[in-house]
Coordinates of C-alpha atoms in Angstrom, one line a residue:
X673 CA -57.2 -10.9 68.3
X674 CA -58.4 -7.9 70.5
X675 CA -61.4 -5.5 69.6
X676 CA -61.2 -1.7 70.3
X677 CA -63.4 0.6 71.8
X678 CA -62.4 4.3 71.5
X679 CA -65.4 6.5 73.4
X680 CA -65.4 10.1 73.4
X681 CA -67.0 11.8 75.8
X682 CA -67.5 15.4 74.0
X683 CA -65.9 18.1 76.1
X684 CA -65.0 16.6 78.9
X685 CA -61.9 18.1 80.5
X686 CA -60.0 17.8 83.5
X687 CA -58.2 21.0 84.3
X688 CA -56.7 23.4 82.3
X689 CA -54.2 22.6 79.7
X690 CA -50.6 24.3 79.9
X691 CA -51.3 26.5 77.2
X692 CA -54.7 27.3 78.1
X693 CA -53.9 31.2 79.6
X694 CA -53.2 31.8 75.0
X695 CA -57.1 30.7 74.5
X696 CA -58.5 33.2 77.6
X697 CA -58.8 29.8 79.3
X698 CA -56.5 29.8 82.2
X699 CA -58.7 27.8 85.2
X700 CA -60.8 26.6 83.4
X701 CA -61.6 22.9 84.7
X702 CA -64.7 21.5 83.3
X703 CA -64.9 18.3 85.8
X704 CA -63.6 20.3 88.8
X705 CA -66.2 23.0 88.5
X706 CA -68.7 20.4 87.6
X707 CA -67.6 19.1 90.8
X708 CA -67.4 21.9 92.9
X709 CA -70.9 23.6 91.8
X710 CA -72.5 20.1 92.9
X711 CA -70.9 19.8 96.4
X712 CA -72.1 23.0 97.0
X713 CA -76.1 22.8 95.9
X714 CA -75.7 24.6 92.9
X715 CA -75.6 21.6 90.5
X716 CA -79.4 20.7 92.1
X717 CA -81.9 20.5 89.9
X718 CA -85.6 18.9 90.8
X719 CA -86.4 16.1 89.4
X720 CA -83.0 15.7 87.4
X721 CA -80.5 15.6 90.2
X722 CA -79.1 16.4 93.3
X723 CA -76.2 16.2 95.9
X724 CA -72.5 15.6 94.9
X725 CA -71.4 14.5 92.0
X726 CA -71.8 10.5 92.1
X727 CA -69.2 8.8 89.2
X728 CA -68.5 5.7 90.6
X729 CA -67.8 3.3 88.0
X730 CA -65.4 6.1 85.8
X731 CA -63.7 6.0 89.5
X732 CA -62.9 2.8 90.0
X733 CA -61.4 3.4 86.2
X734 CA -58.9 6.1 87.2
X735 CA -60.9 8.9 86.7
X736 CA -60.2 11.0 89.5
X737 CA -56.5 9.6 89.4
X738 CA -56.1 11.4 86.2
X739 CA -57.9 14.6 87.5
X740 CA -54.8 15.0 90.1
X741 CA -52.4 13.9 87.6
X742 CA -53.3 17.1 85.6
X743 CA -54.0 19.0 88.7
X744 CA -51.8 17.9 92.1
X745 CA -55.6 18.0 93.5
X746 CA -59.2 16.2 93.7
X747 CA -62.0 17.7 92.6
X748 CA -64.1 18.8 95.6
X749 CA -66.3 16.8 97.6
X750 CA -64.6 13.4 95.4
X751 CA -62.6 11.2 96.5
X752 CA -60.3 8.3 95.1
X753 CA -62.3 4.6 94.8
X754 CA -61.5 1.8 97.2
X755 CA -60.3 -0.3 94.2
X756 CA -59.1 0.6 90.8
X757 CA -59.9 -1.2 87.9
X758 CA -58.2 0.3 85.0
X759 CA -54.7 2.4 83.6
X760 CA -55.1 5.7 83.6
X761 CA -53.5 9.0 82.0
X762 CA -54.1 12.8 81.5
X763 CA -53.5 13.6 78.0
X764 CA -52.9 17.4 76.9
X765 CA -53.1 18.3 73.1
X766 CA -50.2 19.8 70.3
X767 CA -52.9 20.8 68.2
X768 CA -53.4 24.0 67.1
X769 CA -56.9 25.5 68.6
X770 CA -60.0 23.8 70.7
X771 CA -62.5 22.5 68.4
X772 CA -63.9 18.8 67.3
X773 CA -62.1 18.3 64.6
X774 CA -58.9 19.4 66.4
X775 CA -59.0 17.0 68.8
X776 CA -60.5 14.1 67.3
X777 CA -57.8 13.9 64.5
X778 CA -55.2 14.2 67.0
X779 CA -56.3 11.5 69.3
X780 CA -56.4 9.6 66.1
X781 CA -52.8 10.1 65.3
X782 CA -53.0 13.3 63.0
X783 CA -52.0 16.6 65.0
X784 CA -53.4 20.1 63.6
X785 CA -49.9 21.5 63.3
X786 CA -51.4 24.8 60.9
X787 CA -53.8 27.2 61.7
X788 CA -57.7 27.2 60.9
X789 CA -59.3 29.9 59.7
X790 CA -61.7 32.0 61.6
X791 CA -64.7 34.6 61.2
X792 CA -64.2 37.9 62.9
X793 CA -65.3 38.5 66.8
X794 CA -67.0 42.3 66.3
X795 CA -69.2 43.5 63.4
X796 CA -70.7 40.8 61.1
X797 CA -68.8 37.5 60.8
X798 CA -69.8 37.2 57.4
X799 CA -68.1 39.2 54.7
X800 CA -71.1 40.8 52.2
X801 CA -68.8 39.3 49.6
X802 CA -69.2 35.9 50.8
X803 CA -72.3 36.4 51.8
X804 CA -73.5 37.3 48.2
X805 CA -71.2 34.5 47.0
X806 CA -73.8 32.0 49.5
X807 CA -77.2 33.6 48.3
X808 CA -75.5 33.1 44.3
X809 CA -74.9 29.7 44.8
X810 CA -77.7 28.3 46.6
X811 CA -80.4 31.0 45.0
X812 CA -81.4 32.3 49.1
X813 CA -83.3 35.5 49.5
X814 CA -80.2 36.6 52.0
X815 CA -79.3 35.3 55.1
X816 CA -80.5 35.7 58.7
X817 CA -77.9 36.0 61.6
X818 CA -74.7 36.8 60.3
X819 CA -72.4 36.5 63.8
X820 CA -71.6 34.6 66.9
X821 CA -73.9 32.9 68.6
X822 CA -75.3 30.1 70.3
X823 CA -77.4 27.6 69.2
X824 CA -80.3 27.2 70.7
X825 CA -79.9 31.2 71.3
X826 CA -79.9 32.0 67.6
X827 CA -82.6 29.9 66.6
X828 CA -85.2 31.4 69.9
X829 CA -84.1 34.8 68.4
X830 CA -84.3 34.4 64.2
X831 CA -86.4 31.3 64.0
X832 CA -89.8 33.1 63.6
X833 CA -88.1 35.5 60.5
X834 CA -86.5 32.6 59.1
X835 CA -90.2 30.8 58.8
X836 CA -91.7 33.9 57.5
X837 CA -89.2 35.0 55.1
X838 CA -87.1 31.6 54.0
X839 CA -83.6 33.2 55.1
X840 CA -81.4 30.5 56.5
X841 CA -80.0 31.0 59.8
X842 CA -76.2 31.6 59.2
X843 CA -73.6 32.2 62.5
X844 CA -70.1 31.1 64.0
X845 CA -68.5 30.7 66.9
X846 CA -64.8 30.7 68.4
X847 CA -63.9 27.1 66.6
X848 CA -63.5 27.5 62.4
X849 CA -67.2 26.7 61.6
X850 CA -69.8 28.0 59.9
X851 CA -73.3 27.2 60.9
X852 CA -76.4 27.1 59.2
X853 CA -79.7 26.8 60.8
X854 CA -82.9 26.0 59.1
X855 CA -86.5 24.3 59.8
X856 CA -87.0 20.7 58.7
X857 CA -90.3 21.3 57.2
X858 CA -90.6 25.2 56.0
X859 CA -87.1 25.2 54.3
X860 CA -86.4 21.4 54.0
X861 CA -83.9 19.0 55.5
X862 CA -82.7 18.0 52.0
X863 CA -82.5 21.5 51.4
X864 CA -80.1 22.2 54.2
X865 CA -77.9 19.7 53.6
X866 CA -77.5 21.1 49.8
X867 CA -77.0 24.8 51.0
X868 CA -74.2 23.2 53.6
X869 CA -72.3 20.9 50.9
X870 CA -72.2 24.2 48.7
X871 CA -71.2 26.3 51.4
X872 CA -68.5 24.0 52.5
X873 CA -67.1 24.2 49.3
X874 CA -67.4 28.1 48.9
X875 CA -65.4 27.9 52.4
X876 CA -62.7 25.5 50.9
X877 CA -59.8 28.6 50.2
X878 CA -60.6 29.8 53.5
X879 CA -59.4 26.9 55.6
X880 CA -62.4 26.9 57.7
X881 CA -62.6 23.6 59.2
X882 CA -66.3 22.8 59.7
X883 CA -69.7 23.8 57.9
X884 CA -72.8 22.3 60.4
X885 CA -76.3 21.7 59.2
X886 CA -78.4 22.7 62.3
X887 CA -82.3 21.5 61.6
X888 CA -84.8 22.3 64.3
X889 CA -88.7 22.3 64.6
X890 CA -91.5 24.3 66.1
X891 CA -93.6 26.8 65.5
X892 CA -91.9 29.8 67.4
X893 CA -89.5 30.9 69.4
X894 CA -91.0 28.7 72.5
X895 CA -91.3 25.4 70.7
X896 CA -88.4 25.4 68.5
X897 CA -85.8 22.5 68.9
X898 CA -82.8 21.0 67.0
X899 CA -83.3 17.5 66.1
X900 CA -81.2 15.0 65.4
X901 CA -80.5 15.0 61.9
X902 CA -77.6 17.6 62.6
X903 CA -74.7 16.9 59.8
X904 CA -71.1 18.0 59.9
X905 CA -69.1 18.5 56.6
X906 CA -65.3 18.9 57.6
X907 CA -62.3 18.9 56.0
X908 CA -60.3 16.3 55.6
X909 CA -57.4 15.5 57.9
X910 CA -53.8 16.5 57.2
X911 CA -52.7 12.9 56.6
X912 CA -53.2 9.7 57.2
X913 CA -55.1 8.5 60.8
X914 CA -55.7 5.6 62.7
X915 CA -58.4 5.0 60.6
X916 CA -57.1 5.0 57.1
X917 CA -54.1 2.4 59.0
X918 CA -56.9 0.4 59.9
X919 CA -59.0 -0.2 57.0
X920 CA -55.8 -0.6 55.0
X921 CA -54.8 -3.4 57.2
X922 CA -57.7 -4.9 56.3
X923 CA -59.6 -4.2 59.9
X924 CA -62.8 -2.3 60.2
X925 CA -63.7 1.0 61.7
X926 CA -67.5 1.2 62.9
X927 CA -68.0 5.0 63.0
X928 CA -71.1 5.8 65.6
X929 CA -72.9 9.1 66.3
X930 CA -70.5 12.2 64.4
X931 CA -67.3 10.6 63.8
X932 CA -68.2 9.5 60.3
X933 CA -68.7 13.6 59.5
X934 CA -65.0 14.4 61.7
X935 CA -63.5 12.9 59.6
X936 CA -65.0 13.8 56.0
X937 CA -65.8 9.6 55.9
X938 CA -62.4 8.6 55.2
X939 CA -61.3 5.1 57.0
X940 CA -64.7 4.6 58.2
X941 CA -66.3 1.2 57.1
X942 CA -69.5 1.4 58.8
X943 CA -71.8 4.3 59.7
X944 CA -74.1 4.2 62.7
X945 CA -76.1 7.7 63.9
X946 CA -78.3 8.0 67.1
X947 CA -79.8 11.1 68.7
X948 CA -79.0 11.8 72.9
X949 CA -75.9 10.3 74.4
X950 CA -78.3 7.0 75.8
X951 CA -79.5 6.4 72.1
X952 CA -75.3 6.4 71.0
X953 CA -75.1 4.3 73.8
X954 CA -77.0 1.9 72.6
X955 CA -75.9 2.1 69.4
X956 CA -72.5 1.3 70.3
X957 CA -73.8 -1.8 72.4
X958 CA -75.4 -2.9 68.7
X959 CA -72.3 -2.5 67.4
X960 CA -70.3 -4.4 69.7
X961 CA -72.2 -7.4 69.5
X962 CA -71.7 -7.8 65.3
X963 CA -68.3 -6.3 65.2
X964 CA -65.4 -9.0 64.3
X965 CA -62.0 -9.2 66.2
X966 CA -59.3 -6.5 65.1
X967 CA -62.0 -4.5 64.5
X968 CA -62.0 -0.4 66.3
X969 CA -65.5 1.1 67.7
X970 CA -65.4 4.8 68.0
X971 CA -67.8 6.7 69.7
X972 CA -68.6 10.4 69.7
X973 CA -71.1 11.6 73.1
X974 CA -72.0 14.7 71.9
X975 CA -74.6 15.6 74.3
X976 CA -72.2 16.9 77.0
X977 CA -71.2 19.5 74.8
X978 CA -73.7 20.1 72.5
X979 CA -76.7 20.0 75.4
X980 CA -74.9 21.1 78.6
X981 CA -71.2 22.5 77.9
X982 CA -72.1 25.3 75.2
X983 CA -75.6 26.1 77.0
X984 CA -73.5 26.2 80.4
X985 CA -75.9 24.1 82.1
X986 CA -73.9 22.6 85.2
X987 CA -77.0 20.3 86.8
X988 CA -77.6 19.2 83.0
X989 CA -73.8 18.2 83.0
X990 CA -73.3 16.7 85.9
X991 CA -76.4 14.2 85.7
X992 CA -75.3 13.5 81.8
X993 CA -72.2 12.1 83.4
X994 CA -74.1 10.1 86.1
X995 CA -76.6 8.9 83.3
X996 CA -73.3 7.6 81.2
X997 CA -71.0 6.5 84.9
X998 CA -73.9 4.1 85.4
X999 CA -74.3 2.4 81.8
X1000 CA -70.3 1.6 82.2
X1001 CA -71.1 -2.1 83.9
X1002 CA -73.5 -2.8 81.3
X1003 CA -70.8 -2.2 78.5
X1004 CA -68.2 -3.9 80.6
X1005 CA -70.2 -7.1 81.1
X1006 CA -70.0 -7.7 77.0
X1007 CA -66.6 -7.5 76.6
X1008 CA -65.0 -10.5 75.5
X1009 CA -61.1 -11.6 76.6
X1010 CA -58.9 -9.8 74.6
X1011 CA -61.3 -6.1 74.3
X1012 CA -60.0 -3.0 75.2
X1013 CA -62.0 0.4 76.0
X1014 CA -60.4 3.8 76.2
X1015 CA -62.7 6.6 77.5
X1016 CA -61.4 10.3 76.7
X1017 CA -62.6 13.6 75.4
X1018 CA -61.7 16.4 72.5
X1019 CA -61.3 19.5 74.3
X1020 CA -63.1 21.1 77.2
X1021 CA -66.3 23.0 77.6
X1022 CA -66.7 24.1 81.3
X1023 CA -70.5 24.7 81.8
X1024 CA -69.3 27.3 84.7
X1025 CA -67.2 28.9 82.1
X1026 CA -67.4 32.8 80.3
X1027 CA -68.8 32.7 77.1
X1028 CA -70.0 29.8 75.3
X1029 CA -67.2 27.8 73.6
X1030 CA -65.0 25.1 74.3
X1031 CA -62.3 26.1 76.5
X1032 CA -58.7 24.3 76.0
X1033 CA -58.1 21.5 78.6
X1034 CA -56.2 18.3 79.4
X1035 CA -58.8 15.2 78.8
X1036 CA -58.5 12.0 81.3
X1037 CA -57.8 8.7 79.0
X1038 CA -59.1 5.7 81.1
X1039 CA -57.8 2.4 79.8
X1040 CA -59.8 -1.1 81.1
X1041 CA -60.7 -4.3 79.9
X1042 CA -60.1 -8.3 80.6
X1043 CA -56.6 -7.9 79.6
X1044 CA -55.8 -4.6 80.9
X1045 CA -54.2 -4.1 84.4
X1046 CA -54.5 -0.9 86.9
X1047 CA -52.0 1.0 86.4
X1048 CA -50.7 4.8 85.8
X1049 CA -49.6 6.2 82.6
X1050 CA -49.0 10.1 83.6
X1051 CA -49.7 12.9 81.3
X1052 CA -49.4 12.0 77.9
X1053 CA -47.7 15.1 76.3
X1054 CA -50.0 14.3 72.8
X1055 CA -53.4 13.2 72.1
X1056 CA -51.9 10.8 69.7
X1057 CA -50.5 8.6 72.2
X1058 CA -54.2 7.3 72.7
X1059 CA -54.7 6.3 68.3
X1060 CA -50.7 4.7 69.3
X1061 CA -51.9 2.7 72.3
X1062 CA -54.6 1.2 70.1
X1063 CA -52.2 0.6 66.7
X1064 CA -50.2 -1.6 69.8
X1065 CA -53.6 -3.5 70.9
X1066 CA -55.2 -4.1 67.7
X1067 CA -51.2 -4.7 66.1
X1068 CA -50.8 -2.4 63.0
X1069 CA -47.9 -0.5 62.1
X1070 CA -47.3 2.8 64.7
X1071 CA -48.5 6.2 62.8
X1072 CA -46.0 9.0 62.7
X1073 CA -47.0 11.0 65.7
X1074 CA -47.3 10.4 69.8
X1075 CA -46.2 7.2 71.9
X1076 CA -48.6 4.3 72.6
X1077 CA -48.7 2.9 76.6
X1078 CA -50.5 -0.1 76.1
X1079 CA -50.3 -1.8 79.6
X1080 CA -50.9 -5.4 78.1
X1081 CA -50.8 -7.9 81.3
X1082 CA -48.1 -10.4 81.9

């Protein structure tokens, strides 16, 4: 019986998504400006990286196939690999909206067919009626922040108040999530995750879809840094996913890095967390050497969005994806006859991109393994097809939404 790998590599998109001109995304391209920054210089950095960018190995699996599936073009200064070595597609989401949870439900069978609920873009993004409702239930002294922000931004800016007066740091962005940022030590990691689980259930009647932990250290606004003890309480998903099909057919699903949290833990057997895409690497190795046949490894790497996409950092990006491109022939060299890896993404986040949020994309789904043959798969009209392909390879029942392509070799 096969084993599954499902990897997600956090915002990476390959061209806008039909749709993308209703989310102020039309052009965005988070691969082909990744691309076309480096083959120009601008994705050098010293001592990081330099030149164009180098993904060999995703290549030779139909990367750049998918790219001008989704596009009628190659990225700049790329070009297609001498031989292929795995089925490919481009995949465009139904979902409603261009966040995590979004996207990850939907690739695992479960389309966001309603609509999230959001903070507003001007003035406070905070109501002082839910604010007060906050400060009530978790006893706080009032709350620092209070709009849209980034990150690593917010915390530079509100970190040194937030140690001298014990205000958590509270802000949003475009996706439905409330974020609360607060020091490890000075307010207390258990701390955090109390005000978040209270939060997320102040945030319930609201339909907001996400309420993040945020810890960081430091001492001011030059040391500070988020750690990786982030937590994410979502809501559940609409129905049913790949995951609860799984574990009711008796198989396991080993959860690694955030896709316990996307999912509000339901249908994950195990739990396995890392900090930095090479640690979740890693982990995931672990994990495929104890994990049983029938069994489904899925994988968030949330450093390309998290680190480079949101913080628009295009040499940061680019030699992520070289860092991960050259870890692929280690992974490939455990697989055992009968295994089956799909690479793919959640959304886009184009580092060369206005703003700082995700930006609505077509993700590439690259297909290889033992059993699997090269071949082309076209644009998959739903993320779902991809949580379909791998009902067909590990042989449960198909879900309710997409079309699986599982190109099983004769």
């Amino acid at each position: 019986m096969a084993r599954a790998f499902l990897f997600v590599l956090d915002s990476f998109g390959i061209g806008n998504a039909p749709d993308a001109e209703q989310y102020g995304d039309l052009g965005a391209d988070t691969l082909g400006h990744i691309a076309e920054f480096c083959a120009a210089g601008a994705g050098d950095r010293a001592g990081l990286r330099e030149g164009p960018l180098l993904l060999p190995h995703l290549t030779s699996l139909g990367l750049l196939h998918a790219y001008e599936a989704a596009n009628g073009a190659l990225p700049a200064g790329m070009g297609h690999a001498t031989r292929l070595l795995g089925a490919f597609a481009a995949a465009q989401e139904t979902s409603r909206g261009k966040d995590t949870p979004s996207g990850h439900w939907e690739i695992a069978g479960a389309p966001v067919m309603f609509d999230w609920g959001y903070f507003p873009t001007q003035g406070d993004a905070f109501s002082p009626e839910l604010v007060a409702q906050i400060c009530q239930a978790a006893d706080l002294p009032g709350i620092l922040g209070n709009c849209h922000a980034s990150g690593t931004e917010i915390i530079a800016r509100f970190g040194e108040e937030h140690l001298r007066t014990g205000k958590p740091i509270c802000y949003t962005s475009s996706d439905s999530v409330f974020q609360i940022a607060a020091h490890e030590q000075s307010f207390g990691l258990d701390r955090l995750i109390s005000l978040s689980e209270a939060v997320r259930q102040i945030l319930y009647p609201m339909n907001i879809g996400r309420v993040i932990a945020r810890p960081f250290t430091g001492d001011n606004a030059e040391s500070f840094e988020r750690t990786g003890n982030r937590r994410d309480f979502s809501v559940r998903p609409p129905e049913p996913t790949l995951l609860d099909r799984l574990v009711a057919a008796g198989r396991k699903v080993h959860a690694v890095g955030k896709i316990g949290d996307i999912f509000a833990h339901q249908g994950v057997s195990t739990l396995t967390k890392a900090n930095g895409n090479m640690a979740l690497f890693d982990a995931s190795l672990s994990v495929m050497d104890t994990c049983e046949d029938g069994d489904l490894v899925f994988a968030n790497f949330v450093d390309f969005d998290m680190l480079y996409g949101h913080r628009r950092d295009v040499a940061g990006y680019a030699a992520a994806l070289e860092s991960f491109d050259a870890r692929l022939p280690e992974f490939a060299a455990r697989m055992k006859q009968g295994d089956v890896a799909i690479l793919t993404a959640d959304h886009g986040c184009d580092p060369t991109w206005r703003g700082a949020d995700h930006t609505r994309e077509q993700v590439p789904v690259l297909m290889f393994g033992p059993s699997v043959r090269p071949a082309s798969h076209g644009v998959r009209r739903s993320f779902a097809d991809i949580g379909e392909t791998i009902a067909q390879i590990l042989g449960i029942e198909a879900g309710s939404h997409g079309a699986g392509f599982w190109p099983k070799a004769g």
